[in-house]
PDB file of C-alpha atoms in Angstrom:
ATOM      1  CA  MET A   1       0.000   0.000   0.000  1.00  0.00           C
ATOM      2  CA  SER A   2       1.192   3.519  -0.748  1.00  0.00           C
ATOM      3  CA  THR A   3       1.100   6.560   1.443  1.00  0.00           C
ATOM      4  CA  ALA A   4       0.279   9.975   0.049  1.00  0.00           C
ATOM      5  CA  VAL A   5       3.162  12.199   0.983  1.00  0.00           C
ATOM      6  CA  GLY A   6       3.988  15.882   0.588  1.00  0.00           C
ATOM      7  CA  THR A   7       2.220  16.312  -2.744  1.00  0.00           C
ATOM      8  CA  ALA A   8      -1.121  15.191  -1.334  1.00  0.00           C
ATOM      9  CA  ALA A   9      -0.628  17.503   1.613  1.00  0.00           C
ATOM     10  CA  LEU A  10       0.043  20.392  -0.745  1.00  0.00           C
ATOM     11  CA  VAL A  11      -2.989  19.529  -2.850  1.00  0.00           C
ATOM     12  CA  LEU A  12      -5.129  19.317   0.270  1.00  0.00           C
ATOM     13  CA  VAL A  13      -4.024  22.745   1.432  1.00  0.00           C
ATOM     14  CA  VAL A  14      -4.582  24.257  -2.000  1.00  0.00           C
ATOM     15  CA  VAL A  15      -7.966  22.712  -2.708  1.00  0.00           C
ATOM     16  CA  THR A  16      -9.431  23.442   0.672  1.00  0.00           C
ATOM     17  CA  GLY A  17      -8.564  27.106   0.385  1.00  0.00           C
ATOM     18  CA  CYS A  18     -10.272  27.926  -2.892  1.00  0.00           C
ATOM     19  CA  SER A  19     -12.792  26.566  -5.281  1.00  0.00           C
ATOM     20  CA  ALA A  20     -13.121  27.100  -8.980  1.00  0.00           C
ATOM     21  CA  GLY A  21     -16.063  27.627 -11.275  1.00  0.00           C
ATOM     22  CA  GLY A  22     -18.830  25.126 -11.802  1.00  0.00           C
ATOM     23  CA  SER A  23     -17.541  23.552 -15.017  1.00  0.00           C
ATOM     24  CA  ALA A  24     -14.226  22.465 -13.462  1.00  0.00           C
ATOM     25  CA  ARG A  25     -16.014  21.154 -10.389  1.00  0.00           C
ATOM     26  CA  THR A  26     -18.546  19.327 -12.551  1.00  0.00           C
ATOM     27  CA  GLY A  27     -15.772  17.683 -14.595  1.00  0.00           C
ATOM     28  CA  ALA A  28     -13.963  16.511 -11.470  1.00  0.00           C
ATOM     29  CA  GLU A  29     -17.246  15.249  -9.978  1.00  0.00           C
ATOM     30  CA  THR A  30     -18.060  13.362 -13.165  1.00  0.00           C
ATOM     31  CA  THR A  31     -14.679  11.641 -13.235  1.00  0.00           C
ATOM     32  CA  ALA A  32     -14.935  10.786  -9.521  1.00  0.00           C
ATOM     33  CA  GLU A  33     -18.407   9.297 -10.021  1.00  0.00           C
ATOM     34  CA  GLN A  34     -17.303   7.289 -13.070  1.00  0.00           C
ATOM     35  CA  PHE A  35     -14.277   5.985 -11.198  1.00  0.00           C
ATOM     36  CA  ALA A  36     -16.329   5.024  -8.132  1.00  0.00           C
ATOM     37  CA  ARG A  37     -18.898   3.219 -10.285  1.00  0.00           C
ATOM     38  CA  ALA A  38     -16.189   1.327 -12.194  1.00  0.00           C
ATOM     39  CA  VAL A  39     -14.428   0.250  -8.981  1.00  0.00           C
ATOM     40  CA  SER A  40     -17.708  -0.752  -7.303  1.00  0.00           C
ATOM     41  CA  ALA A  41     -18.820  -2.743 -10.367  1.00  0.00           C
ATOM     42  CA  GLY A  42     -15.468  -4.531 -10.632  1.00  0.00           C
ATOM     43  CA  HIS A  43     -14.755  -2.946 -14.023  1.00  0.00           C
ATOM     44  CA  GLY A  44     -10.982  -2.717 -13.677  1.00  0.00           C
ATOM     45  CA  ALA A  45     -10.248  -1.557 -17.226  1.00  0.00           C
ATOM     46  CA  GLY A  46     -12.749   1.284 -16.877  1.00  0.00           C
ATOM     47  CA  ALA A  47     -11.337   2.335 -13.517  1.00  0.00           C
ATOM     48  CA  CYS A  48      -7.742   2.225 -14.793  1.00  0.00           C
ATOM     49  CA  ALA A  49      -8.655   4.335 -17.821  1.00  0.00           C
ATOM     50  CA  LEU A  50      -9.558   7.118 -15.361  1.00  0.00           C
ATOM     51  CA  LEU A  51      -6.204   7.003 -13.517  1.00  0.00           C
ATOM     52  CA  THR A  52      -3.128   9.087 -14.261  1.00  0.00           C
ATOM     53  CA  ARG A  53      -0.203   7.123 -15.698  1.00  0.00           C
ATOM     54  CA  ASP A  54       1.627   7.290 -12.353  1.00  0.00           C
ATOM     55  CA  ALA A  55      -1.438   6.032 -10.476  1.00  0.00           C
ATOM     56  CA  ARG A  56      -1.807   3.099 -12.907  1.00  0.00           C
ATOM     57  CA  GLU A  57       1.858   2.262 -12.364  1.00  0.00           C
ATOM     58  CA  ASP A  58       1.335   2.400  -8.591  1.00  0.00           C
ATOM     59  CA  VAL A  59      -1.585  -0.042  -8.836  1.00  0.00           C
ATOM     60  CA  GLU A  60       0.621  -2.427 -10.818  1.00  0.00           C
ATOM     61  CA  THR A  61       3.534  -2.072  -8.406  1.00  0.00           C
ATOM     62  CA  VAL A  62       1.414  -2.604  -5.304  1.00  0.00           C
ATOM     63  CA  SER A  63      -0.706  -5.447  -6.713  1.00  0.00           C
ATOM     64  CA  GLY A  64       1.974  -7.141  -8.814  1.00  0.00           C
ATOM     65  CA  VAL A  65      -0.368  -7.527 -11.806  1.00  0.00           C
ATOM     66  CA  ALA A  66      -1.794  -5.394 -14.620  1.00  0.00           C
ATOM     67  CA  CYS A  67      -3.878  -2.432 -13.495  1.00  0.00           C
ATOM     68  CA  ALA A  68      -7.187  -3.818 -14.788  1.00  0.00           C
ATOM     69  CA  THR A  69      -6.797  -6.866 -12.526  1.00  0.00           C
ATOM     70  CA  GLY A  70      -4.849  -5.268  -9.710  1.00  0.00           C
ATOM     71  CA  ILE A  71      -7.230  -2.451  -8.949  1.00  0.00           C
ATOM     72  CA  GLY A  72      -9.875  -4.940  -7.880  1.00  0.00           C
ATOM     73  CA  ARG A  73      -7.421  -6.658  -5.550  1.00  0.00           C
ATOM     74  CA  LEU A  74      -6.763  -3.402  -3.688  1.00  0.00           C
ATOM     75  CA  ARG A  75     -10.317  -3.158  -2.328  1.00  0.00           C
ATOM     76  CA  LEU A  76     -10.387   0.616  -2.644  1.00  0.00           C
ATOM     77  CA  ALA A  77     -12.620   2.716  -0.471  1.00  0.00           C
ATOM     78  CA  VAL A  78     -14.253   5.179  -2.858  1.00  0.00           C
ATOM     79  CA  PRO A  79     -16.929   7.804  -2.247  1.00  0.00           C
ATOM     80  CA  SER A  80     -20.322   6.156  -2.635  1.00  0.00           C
ATOM     81  CA  ALA A  81     -21.858   9.218  -4.278  1.00  0.00           C
ATOM     82  CA  VAL A  82     -20.616  12.694  -5.047  1.00  0.00           C
ATOM     83  CA  ALA A  83     -22.424  15.892  -4.151  1.00  0.00           C
ATOM     84  CA  PRO A  84     -21.314  19.415  -5.121  1.00  0.00           C
ATOM     85  CA  ASP A  85     -20.206  20.178  -1.558  1.00  0.00           C
ATOM     86  CA  ASP A  86     -17.874  17.142  -1.626  1.00  0.00           C
ATOM     87  CA  THR A  87     -15.687  18.549  -4.402  1.00  0.00           C
ATOM     88  CA  ARG A  88     -13.054  21.261  -4.104  1.00  0.00           C
ATOM     89  CA  VAL A  89     -11.160  22.447  -7.148  1.00  0.00           C
ATOM     90  CA  HIS A  90      -8.261  24.820  -7.516  1.00  0.00           C
ATOM     91  CA  GLY A  91      -6.598  25.168 -10.870  1.00  0.00           C
ATOM     92  CA  ARG A  92      -5.527  21.758 -12.111  1.00  0.00           C
ATOM     93  CA  ALA A  93      -6.071  19.936  -8.791  1.00  0.00           C
ATOM     94  CA  ALA A  94      -9.262  18.633  -7.193  1.00  0.00           C
ATOM     95  CA  MET A  95     -10.284  16.601  -4.178  1.00  0.00           C
ATOM     96  CA  VAL A  96     -13.529  14.720  -3.718  1.00  0.00           C
ATOM     97  CA  ASP A  97     -14.159  13.790  -0.093  1.00  0.00           C
ATOM     98  CA  ARG A  98     -17.283  12.037   1.163  1.00  0.00           C
ATOM     99  CA  ASP A  99     -17.893   9.802   4.138  1.00  0.00           C
ATOM    100  CA  GLY A 100     -14.187   9.702   5.071  1.00  0.00           C
ATOM    101  CA  SER A 101     -13.085   8.469   1.649  1.00  0.00           C
ATOM    102  CA  ALA A 102     -11.241  10.809  -0.699  1.00  0.00           C
ATOM    103  CA  LEU A 103     -10.032  10.905  -4.271  1.00  0.00           C
ATOM    104  CA  PHE A 104      -7.418  13.354  -5.542  1.00  0.00           C
ATOM    105  CA  LEU A 105      -7.682  14.332  -9.191  1.00  0.00           C
ATOM    106  CA  ALA A 106      -5.489  16.159 -11.671  1.00  0.00           C
ATOM    107  CA  ARG A 107      -6.560  17.952 -14.809  1.00  0.00           C
ATOM    108  CA  SER A 108      -5.021  16.460 -17.926  1.00  0.00           C
ATOM    109  CA  GLY A 109      -5.779  18.636 -20.946  1.00  0.00           C
ATOM    110  CA  SER A 110      -9.534  19.066 -20.940  1.00  0.00           C
ATOM    111  CA  THR A 111     -10.244  15.998 -18.785  1.00  0.00           C
ATOM    112  CA  TRP A 112      -9.804  15.010 -15.147  1.00  0.00           C
ATOM    113  CA  LEU A 113      -7.950  11.879 -14.026  1.00  0.00           C
ATOM    114  CA  VAL A 114      -7.680  10.261 -10.600  1.00  0.00           C
ATOM    115  CA  ARG A 115      -4.204  10.765  -9.138  1.00  0.00           C
ATOM    116  CA  ALA A 116      -4.781   9.135  -5.731  1.00  0.00           C
ATOM    117  CA  ALA A 117      -7.579   6.865  -4.541  1.00  0.00           C
ATOM    118  CA  GLY A 118      -8.655   4.941  -1.488  1.00  0.00           C
ATOM    119  CA  CYS A 119      -7.551   7.873   0.652  1.00  0.00           C
ATOM    120  CA  THR A 120      -8.511   8.125   4.294  1.00  0.00           C
ATOM    121  CA  PRO A 121      -7.615  10.916   6.727  1.00  0.00           C
ATOM    122  CA  GLU A 122      -4.750  10.284   9.125  1.00  0.00           C
ATOM    123  CA  THR A 123      -4.127  11.822  12.525  1.00  0.00           C
ATOM    124  CA  ASP A 124      -0.465  12.703  11.946  1.00  0.00           C
ATOM    125  CA  ALA A 125      -0.608  13.180   8.157  1.00  0.00           C
ATOM    126  CA  PRO A 126      -3.196  14.496   5.737  1.00  0.00           C
ATOM    127  CA  TYR A 127      -4.240  11.241   4.022  1.00  0.00           C
ATOM    128  CA  ASP A 128      -3.159   7.640   3.610  1.00  0.00           C
ATOM    129  CA  CYS A 129      -3.877   6.523   0.036  1.00  0.00           C
ATOM    130  CA  THR A 130      -3.997   2.977  -1.273  1.00  0.00           C
ATOM    131  CA  VAL A 131      -3.242   4.249  -4.793  1.00  0.00           C
ATOM    132  CA  ASP A 132      -0.816   7.166  -4.943  1.00  0.00           C
ATOM    133  CA  GLY A 133       0.248   8.537  -8.288  1.00  0.00           C
ATOM    134  CA  SER A 134       2.008  11.582  -6.831  1.00  0.00           C
TER     135      SER A 134
END
């Protein structure tokens, strides 16, 4: 399992301080919802298609198999549903946090991709993430 380090802490600080316009938030929410549905349905290829390259590589490193198979083995905690108040966006970074489960996203061109998933808050650190593509 991976631990989100300084980058996730920086993203957390940035995204909690500001929020962007509705279209960026909506794009991040859409990606988060699609990712959560794919993970919950066991659709590994669909979930991996929504990860950044570094996050896909982390899944493969941690699980020891291809992302499409490995992501299911990680038993990720993902937000069950996403509401507008769950999403904070600043520039090219976003965080979706609901029910103690968070996803960190990064804007890639005109789309959003999941950079870290299965993230839970920690007492001495911002988040511990099962998948960390920082």
